[in-house]
PDB file of C-alpha atoms and ligand atoms in Angstrom:
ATOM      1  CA  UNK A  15      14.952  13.271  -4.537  1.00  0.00           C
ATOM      2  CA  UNK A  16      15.025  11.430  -1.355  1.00  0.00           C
ATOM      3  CA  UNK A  17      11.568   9.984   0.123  1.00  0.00           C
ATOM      4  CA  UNK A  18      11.229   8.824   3.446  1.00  0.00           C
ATOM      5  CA  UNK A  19       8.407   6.302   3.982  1.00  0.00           C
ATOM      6  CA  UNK A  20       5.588   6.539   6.428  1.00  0.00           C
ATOM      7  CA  UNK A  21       6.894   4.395   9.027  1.00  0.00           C
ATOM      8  CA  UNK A  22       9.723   6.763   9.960  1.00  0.00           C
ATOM      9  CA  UNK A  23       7.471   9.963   9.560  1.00  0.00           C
ATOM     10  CA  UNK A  24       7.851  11.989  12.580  1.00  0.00           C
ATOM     11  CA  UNK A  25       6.001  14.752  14.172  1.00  0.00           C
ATOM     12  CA  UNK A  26       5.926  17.990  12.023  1.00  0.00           C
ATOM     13  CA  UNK A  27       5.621  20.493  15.622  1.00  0.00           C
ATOM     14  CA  UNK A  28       8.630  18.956  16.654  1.00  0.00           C
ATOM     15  CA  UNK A  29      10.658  21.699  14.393  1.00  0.00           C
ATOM     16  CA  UNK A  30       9.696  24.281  17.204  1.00  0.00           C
ATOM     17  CA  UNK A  31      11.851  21.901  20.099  1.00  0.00           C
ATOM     18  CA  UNK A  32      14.882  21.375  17.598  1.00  0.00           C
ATOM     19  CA  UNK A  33      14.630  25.404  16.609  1.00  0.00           C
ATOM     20  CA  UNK A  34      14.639  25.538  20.634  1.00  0.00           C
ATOM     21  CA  UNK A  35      17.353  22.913  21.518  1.00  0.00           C
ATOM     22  CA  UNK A  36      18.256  19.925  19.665  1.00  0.00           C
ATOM     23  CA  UNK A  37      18.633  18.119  22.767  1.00  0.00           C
ATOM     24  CA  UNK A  38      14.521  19.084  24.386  1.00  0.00           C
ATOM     25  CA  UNK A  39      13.692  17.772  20.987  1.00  0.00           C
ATOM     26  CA  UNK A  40      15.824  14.238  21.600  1.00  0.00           C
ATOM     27  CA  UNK A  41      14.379  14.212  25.147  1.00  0.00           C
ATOM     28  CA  UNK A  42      10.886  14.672  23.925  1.00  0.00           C
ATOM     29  CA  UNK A  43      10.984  12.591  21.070  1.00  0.00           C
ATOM     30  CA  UNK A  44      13.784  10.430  21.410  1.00  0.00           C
ATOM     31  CA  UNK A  45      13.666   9.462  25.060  1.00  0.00           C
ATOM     32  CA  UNK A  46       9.850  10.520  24.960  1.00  0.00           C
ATOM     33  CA  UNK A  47      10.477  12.583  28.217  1.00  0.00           C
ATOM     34  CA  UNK A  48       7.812  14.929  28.870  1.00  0.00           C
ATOM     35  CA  UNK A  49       7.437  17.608  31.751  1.00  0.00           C
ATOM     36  CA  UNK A  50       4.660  19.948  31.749  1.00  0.00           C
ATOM     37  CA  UNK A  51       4.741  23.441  32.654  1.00  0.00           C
ATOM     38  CA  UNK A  52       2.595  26.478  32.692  1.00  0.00           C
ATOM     39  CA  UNK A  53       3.996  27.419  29.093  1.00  0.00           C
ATOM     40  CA  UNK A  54       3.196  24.139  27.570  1.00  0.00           C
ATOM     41  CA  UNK A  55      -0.191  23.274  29.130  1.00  0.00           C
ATOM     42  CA  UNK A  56      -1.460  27.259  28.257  1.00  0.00           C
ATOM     43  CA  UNK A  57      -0.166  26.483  24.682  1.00  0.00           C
ATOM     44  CA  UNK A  58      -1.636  23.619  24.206  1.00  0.00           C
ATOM     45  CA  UNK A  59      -5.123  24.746  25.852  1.00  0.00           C
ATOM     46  CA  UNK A  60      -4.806  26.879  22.802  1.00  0.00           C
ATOM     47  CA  UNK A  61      -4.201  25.268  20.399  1.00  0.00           C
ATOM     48  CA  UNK A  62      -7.334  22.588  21.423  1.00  0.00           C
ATOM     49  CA  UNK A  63      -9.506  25.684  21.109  1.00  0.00           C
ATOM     50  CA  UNK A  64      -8.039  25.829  17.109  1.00  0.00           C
ATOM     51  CA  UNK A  65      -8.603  22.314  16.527  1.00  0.00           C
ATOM     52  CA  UNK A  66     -11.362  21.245  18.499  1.00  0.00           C
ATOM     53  CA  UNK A  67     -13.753  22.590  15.534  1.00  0.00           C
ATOM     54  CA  UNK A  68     -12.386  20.870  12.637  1.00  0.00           C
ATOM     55  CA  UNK A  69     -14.651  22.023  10.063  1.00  0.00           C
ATOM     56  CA  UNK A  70     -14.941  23.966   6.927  1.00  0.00           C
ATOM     57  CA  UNK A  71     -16.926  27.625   6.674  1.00  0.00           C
ATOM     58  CA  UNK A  72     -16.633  29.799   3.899  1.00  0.00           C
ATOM     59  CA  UNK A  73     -16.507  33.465   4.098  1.00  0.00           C
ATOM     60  CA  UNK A  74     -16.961  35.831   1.375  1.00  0.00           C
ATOM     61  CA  UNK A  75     -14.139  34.448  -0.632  1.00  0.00           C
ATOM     62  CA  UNK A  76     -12.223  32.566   1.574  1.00  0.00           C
ATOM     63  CA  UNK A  77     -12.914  29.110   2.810  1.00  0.00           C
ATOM     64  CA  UNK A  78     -11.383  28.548   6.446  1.00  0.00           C
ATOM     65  CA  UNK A  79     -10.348  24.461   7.217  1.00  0.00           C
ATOM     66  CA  UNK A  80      -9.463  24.055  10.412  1.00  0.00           C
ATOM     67  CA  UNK A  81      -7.294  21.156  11.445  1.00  0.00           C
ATOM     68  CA  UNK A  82      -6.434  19.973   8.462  1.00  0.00           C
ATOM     69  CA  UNK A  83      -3.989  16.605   8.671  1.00  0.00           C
ATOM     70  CA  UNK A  84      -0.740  16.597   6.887  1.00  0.00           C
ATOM     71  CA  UNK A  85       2.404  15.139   5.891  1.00  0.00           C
ATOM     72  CA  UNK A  86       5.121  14.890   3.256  1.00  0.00           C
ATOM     73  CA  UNK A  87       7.160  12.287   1.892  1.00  0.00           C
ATOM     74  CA  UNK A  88      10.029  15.057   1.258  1.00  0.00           C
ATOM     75  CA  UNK A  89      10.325  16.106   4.730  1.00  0.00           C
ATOM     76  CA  UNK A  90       9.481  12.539   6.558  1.00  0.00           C
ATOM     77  CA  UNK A  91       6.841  14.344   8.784  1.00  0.00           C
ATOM     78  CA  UNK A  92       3.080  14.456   9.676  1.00  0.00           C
ATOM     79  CA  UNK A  93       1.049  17.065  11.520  1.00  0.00           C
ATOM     80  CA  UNK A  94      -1.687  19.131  11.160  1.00  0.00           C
ATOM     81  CA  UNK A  95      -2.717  22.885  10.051  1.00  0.00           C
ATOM     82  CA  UNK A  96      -4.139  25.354  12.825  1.00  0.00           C
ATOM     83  CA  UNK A  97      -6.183  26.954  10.315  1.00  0.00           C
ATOM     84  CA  UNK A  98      -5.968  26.648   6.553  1.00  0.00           C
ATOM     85  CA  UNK A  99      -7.886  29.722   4.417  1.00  0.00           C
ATOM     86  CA  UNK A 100      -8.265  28.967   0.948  1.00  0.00           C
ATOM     87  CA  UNK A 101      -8.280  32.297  -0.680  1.00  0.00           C
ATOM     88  CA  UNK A 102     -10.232  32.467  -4.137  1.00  0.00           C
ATOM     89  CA  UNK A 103      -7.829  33.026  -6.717  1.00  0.00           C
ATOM     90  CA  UNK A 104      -6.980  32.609 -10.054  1.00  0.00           C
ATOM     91  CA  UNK A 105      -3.388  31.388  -9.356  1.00  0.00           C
ATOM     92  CA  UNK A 106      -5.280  29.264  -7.296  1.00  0.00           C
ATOM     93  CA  UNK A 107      -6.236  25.541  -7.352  1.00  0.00           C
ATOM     94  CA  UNK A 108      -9.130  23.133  -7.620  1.00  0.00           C
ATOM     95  CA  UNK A 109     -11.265  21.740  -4.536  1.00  0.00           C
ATOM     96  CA  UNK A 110     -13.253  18.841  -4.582  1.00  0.00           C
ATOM     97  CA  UNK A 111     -16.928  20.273  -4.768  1.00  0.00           C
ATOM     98  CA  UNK A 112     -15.809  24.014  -5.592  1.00  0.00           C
ATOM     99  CA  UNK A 113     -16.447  25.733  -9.148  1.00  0.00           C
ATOM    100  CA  UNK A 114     -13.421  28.176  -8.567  1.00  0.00           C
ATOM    101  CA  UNK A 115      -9.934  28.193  -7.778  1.00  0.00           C
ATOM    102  CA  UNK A 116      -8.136  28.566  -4.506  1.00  0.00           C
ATOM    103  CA  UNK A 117      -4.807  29.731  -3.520  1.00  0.00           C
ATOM    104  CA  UNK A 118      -4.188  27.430   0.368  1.00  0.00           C
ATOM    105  CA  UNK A 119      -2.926  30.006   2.982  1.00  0.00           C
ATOM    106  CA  UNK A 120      -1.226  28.101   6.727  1.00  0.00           C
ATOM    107  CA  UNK A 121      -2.279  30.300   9.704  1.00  0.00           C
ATOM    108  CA  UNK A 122      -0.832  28.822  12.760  1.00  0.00           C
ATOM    109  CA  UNK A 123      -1.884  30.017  15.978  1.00  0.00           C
ATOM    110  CA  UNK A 124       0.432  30.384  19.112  1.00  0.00           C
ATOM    111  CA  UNK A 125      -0.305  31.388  22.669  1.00  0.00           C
ATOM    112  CA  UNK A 126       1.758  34.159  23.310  1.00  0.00           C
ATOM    113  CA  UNK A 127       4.066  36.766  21.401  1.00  0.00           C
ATOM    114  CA  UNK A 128       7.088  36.686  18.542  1.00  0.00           C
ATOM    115  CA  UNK A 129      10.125  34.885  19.833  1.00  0.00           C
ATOM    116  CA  UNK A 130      13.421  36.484  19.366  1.00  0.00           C
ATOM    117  CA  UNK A 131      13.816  32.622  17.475  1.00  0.00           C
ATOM    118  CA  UNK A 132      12.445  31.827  14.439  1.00  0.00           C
ATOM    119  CA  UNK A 133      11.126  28.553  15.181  1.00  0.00           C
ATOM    120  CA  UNK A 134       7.501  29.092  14.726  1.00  0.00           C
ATOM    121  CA  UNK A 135       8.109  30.286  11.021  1.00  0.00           C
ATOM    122  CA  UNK A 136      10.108  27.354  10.455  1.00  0.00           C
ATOM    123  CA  UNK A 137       6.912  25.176  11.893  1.00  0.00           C
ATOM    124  CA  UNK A 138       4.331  27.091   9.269  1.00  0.00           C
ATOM    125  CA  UNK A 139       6.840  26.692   6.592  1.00  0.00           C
ATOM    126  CA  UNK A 140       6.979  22.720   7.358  1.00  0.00           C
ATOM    127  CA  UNK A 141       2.992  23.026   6.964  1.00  0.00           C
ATOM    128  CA  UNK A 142       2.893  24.851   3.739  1.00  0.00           C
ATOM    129  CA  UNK A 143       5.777  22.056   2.158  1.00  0.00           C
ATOM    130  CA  UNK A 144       3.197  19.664   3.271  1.00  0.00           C
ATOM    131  CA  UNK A 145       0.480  21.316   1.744  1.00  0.00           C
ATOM    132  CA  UNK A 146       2.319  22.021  -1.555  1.00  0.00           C
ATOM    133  CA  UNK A 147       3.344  18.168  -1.745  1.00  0.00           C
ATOM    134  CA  UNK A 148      -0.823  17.114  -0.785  1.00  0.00           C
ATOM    135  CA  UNK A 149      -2.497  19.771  -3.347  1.00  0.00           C
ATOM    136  CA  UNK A 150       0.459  19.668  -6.067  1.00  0.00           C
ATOM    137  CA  UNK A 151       0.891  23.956  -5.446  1.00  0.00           C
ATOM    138  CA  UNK A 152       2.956  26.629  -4.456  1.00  0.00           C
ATOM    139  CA  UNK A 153       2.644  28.494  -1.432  1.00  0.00           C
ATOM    140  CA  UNK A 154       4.263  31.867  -0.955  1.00  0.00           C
ATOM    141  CA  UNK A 155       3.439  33.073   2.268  1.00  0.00           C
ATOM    142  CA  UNK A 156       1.429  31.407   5.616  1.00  0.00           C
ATOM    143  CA  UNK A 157       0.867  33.594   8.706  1.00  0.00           C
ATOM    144  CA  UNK A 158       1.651  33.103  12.405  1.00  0.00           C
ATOM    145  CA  UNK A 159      -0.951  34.468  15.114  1.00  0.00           C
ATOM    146  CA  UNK A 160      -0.112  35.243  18.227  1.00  0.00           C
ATOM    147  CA  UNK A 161      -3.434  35.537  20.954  1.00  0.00           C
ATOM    148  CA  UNK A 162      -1.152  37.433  23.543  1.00  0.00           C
ATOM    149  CA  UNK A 163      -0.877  40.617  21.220  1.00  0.00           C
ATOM    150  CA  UNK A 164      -4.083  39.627  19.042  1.00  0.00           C
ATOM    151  CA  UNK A 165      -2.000  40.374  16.258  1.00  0.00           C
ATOM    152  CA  UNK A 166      -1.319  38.010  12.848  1.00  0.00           C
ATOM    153  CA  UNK A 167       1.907  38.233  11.142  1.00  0.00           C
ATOM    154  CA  UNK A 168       3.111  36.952   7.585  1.00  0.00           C
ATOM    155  CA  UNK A 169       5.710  34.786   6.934  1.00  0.00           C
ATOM    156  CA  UNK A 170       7.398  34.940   3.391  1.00  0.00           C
ATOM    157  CA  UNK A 171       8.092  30.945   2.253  1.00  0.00           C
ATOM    158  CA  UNK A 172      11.686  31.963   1.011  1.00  0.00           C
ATOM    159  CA  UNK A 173      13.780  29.343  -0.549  1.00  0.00           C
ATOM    160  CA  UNK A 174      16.288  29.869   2.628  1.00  0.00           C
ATOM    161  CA  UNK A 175      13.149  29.112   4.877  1.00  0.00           C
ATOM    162  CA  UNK A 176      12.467  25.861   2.849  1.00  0.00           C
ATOM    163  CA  UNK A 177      15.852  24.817   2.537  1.00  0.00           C
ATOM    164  CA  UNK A 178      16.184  25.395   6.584  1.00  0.00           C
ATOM    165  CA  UNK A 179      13.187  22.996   7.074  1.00  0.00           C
ATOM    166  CA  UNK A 180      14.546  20.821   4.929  1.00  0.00           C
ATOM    167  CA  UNK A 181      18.322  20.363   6.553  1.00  0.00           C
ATOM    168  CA  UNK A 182      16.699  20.310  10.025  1.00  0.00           C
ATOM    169  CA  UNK A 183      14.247  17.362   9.684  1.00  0.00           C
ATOM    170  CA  UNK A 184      16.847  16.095   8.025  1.00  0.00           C
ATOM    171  CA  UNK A 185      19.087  16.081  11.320  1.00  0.00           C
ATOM    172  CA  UNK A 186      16.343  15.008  13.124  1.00  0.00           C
ATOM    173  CA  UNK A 187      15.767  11.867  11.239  1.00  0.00           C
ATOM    174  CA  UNK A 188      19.434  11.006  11.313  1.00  0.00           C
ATOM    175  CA  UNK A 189      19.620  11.626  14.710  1.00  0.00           C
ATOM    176  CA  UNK A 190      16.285   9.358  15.564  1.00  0.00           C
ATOM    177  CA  UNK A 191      17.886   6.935  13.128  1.00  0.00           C
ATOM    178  CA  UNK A 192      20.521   6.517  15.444  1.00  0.00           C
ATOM    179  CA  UNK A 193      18.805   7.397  18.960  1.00  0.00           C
ATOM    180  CA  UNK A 194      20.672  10.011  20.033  1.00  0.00           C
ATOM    181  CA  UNK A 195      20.913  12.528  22.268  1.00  0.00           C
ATOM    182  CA  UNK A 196      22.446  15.646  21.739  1.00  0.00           C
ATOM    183  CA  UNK A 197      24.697  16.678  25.312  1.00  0.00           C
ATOM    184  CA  UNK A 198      24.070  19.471  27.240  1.00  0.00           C
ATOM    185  CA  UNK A 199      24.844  22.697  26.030  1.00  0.00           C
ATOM    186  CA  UNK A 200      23.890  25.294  28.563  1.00  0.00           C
ATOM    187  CA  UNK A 201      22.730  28.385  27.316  1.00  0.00           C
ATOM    188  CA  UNK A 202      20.260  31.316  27.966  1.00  0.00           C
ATOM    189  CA  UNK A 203      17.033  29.164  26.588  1.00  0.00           C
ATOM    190  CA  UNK A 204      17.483  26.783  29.118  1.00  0.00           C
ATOM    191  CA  UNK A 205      15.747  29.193  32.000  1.00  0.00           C
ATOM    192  CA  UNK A 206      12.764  29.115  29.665  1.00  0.00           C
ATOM    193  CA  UNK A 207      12.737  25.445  29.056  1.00  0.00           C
ATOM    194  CA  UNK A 208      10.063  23.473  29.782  1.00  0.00           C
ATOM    195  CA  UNK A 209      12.829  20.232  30.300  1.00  0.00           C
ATOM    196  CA  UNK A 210      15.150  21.754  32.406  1.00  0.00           C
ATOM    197  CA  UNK A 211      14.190  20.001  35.839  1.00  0.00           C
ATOM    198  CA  UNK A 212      14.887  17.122  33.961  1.00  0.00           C
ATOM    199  CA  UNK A 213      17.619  17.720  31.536  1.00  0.00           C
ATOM    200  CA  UNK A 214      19.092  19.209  35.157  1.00  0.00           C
ATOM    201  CA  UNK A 215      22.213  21.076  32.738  1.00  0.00           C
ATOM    202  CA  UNK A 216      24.509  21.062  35.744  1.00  0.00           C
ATOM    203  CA  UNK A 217      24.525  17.567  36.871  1.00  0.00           C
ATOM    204  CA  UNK A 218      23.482  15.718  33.631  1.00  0.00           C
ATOM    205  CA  UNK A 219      26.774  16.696  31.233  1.00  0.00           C
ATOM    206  CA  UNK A 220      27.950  13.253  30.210  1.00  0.00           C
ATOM    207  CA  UNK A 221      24.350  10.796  30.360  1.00  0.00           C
ATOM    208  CA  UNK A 222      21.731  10.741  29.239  1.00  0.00           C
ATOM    209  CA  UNK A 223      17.855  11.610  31.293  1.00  0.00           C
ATOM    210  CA  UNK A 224      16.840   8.096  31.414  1.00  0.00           C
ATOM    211  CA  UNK A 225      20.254   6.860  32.798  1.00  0.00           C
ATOM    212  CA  UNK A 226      20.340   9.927  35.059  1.00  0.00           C
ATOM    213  CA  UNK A 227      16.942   8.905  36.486  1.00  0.00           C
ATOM    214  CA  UNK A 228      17.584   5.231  36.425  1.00  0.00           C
ATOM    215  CA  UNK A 229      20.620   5.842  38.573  1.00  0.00           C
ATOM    216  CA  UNK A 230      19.013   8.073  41.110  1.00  0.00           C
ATOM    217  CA  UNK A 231      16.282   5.560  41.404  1.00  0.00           C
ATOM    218  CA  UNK A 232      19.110   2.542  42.304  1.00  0.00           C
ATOM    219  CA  UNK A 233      21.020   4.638  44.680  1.00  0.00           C
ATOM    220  CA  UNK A 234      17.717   5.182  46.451  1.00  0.00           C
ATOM    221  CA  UNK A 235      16.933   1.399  47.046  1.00  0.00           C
TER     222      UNK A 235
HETATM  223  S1  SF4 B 308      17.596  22.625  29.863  1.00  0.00           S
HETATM  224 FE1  SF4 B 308      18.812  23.620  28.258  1.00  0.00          FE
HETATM  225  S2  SF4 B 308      20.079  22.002  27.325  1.00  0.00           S
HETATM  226 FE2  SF4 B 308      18.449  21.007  28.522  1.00  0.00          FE
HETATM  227  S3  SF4 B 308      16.846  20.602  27.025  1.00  0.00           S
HETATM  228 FE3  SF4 B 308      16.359  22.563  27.980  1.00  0.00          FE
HETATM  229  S4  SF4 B 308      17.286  24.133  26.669  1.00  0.00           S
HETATM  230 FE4  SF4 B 308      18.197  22.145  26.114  1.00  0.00          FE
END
């Protein structure tokens, strides 16, 4: 099995931008281009809220970590866990300082409602192969809670779900491997992407952002 080493870990969120668009994803963490919108500042407001209390508290049976750090040698990533609620179990495992066993449930946490995409169950999924790989377990199932409906959902770690992870971080590292971007490929997403004043679909078919920009920038001097 194929390990990638910690220098060319990348960032485990960044599933959600290649579920979205292959190319966002190269722009954001390729080319490192960033524009913020409403969407993206709300969801991250959020998600500061989930992590800013990184702590343990126990509940009944369940232990609740909150932004745990992670990362696997399988996938090449790091990243972190919303929320992490270690059930007791007796499938479960051992935790440093606990008498009884614990079976590790992901919860992640996003600002709005379901997607007609599947992108945050592929991010959760990439969390729980992380945690499996960290705690030497199996995870079955993780859940994905969304604050615009108040409502948690679970998400069933099937072996088409791993194997999905798996095939798209691999893309991603080839593609960072070899710095490329992905061309424009306009489609209905791009109305609800954050990167499309930049990525500019119409006018930026054959170049890439930076050379788009860089060229603008010389015509004007
Ligand atoms: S504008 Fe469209 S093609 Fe460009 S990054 Fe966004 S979704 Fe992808």
């Amino acid at each position: 099995m194929k390990e990638y080493s910690e220098e060319n870990y990348l960032m485990l969120s960044g599933i959600q931008h290649f579920a979205f668009c292959r190319r966002q994803w190269a722009l954001i963490h390729i080319e490192q281009q960033w524009q913020e919108n409403l969407r993206t500042v709300e969801g991250r407001i959020l998600h500061e809220k989930a992590h800013d209390r990184q702590s343990f508290e126990k509940r009944k049976d369940i232990i609740i970590s909150r932004g745990i750090a992670v990362f696997s040698k399988y996938l090449g990533v790091y990243g972190s866990c919303d929320v992490v609620e270690f059930k007791k179990s007796e499938k479960g495992i051992t935790l440093f300082g606990r008498e009884d066993l614990y079976l590790p449930i992901p919860i992640e946490y996003k600002k709005g409602k379901p997607k007609d995409n599947d992108a945050d169950a592929l991010q959760l999924c990439a969390q729980a192969i992380c945690l499996e790989e960290m705690l030497l377990c199996q995870i079955m199932e993780g859940y994905l809670f969304y604050g615009e409906i108040n409502h948690r959902y679970k998400v069933v770690f099937s072996y088409e779900l791993r194997e999905r992870v798996k095939s798209m971080f691999d893309e991603m590292h080839d593609l960072y491997e070899r710095r490329y971007t992905p061309k424009v490929k306009e489609t209905k997403a791009c109305n609800a992407c954050s990167l499309k004043n930049l990525c500019i679909p119409k006018l930026c078919k054959n170049i890439s952002v930076s050379k788009y920009i860089s060229n603008r920038l010389e015509e004007e001097e």
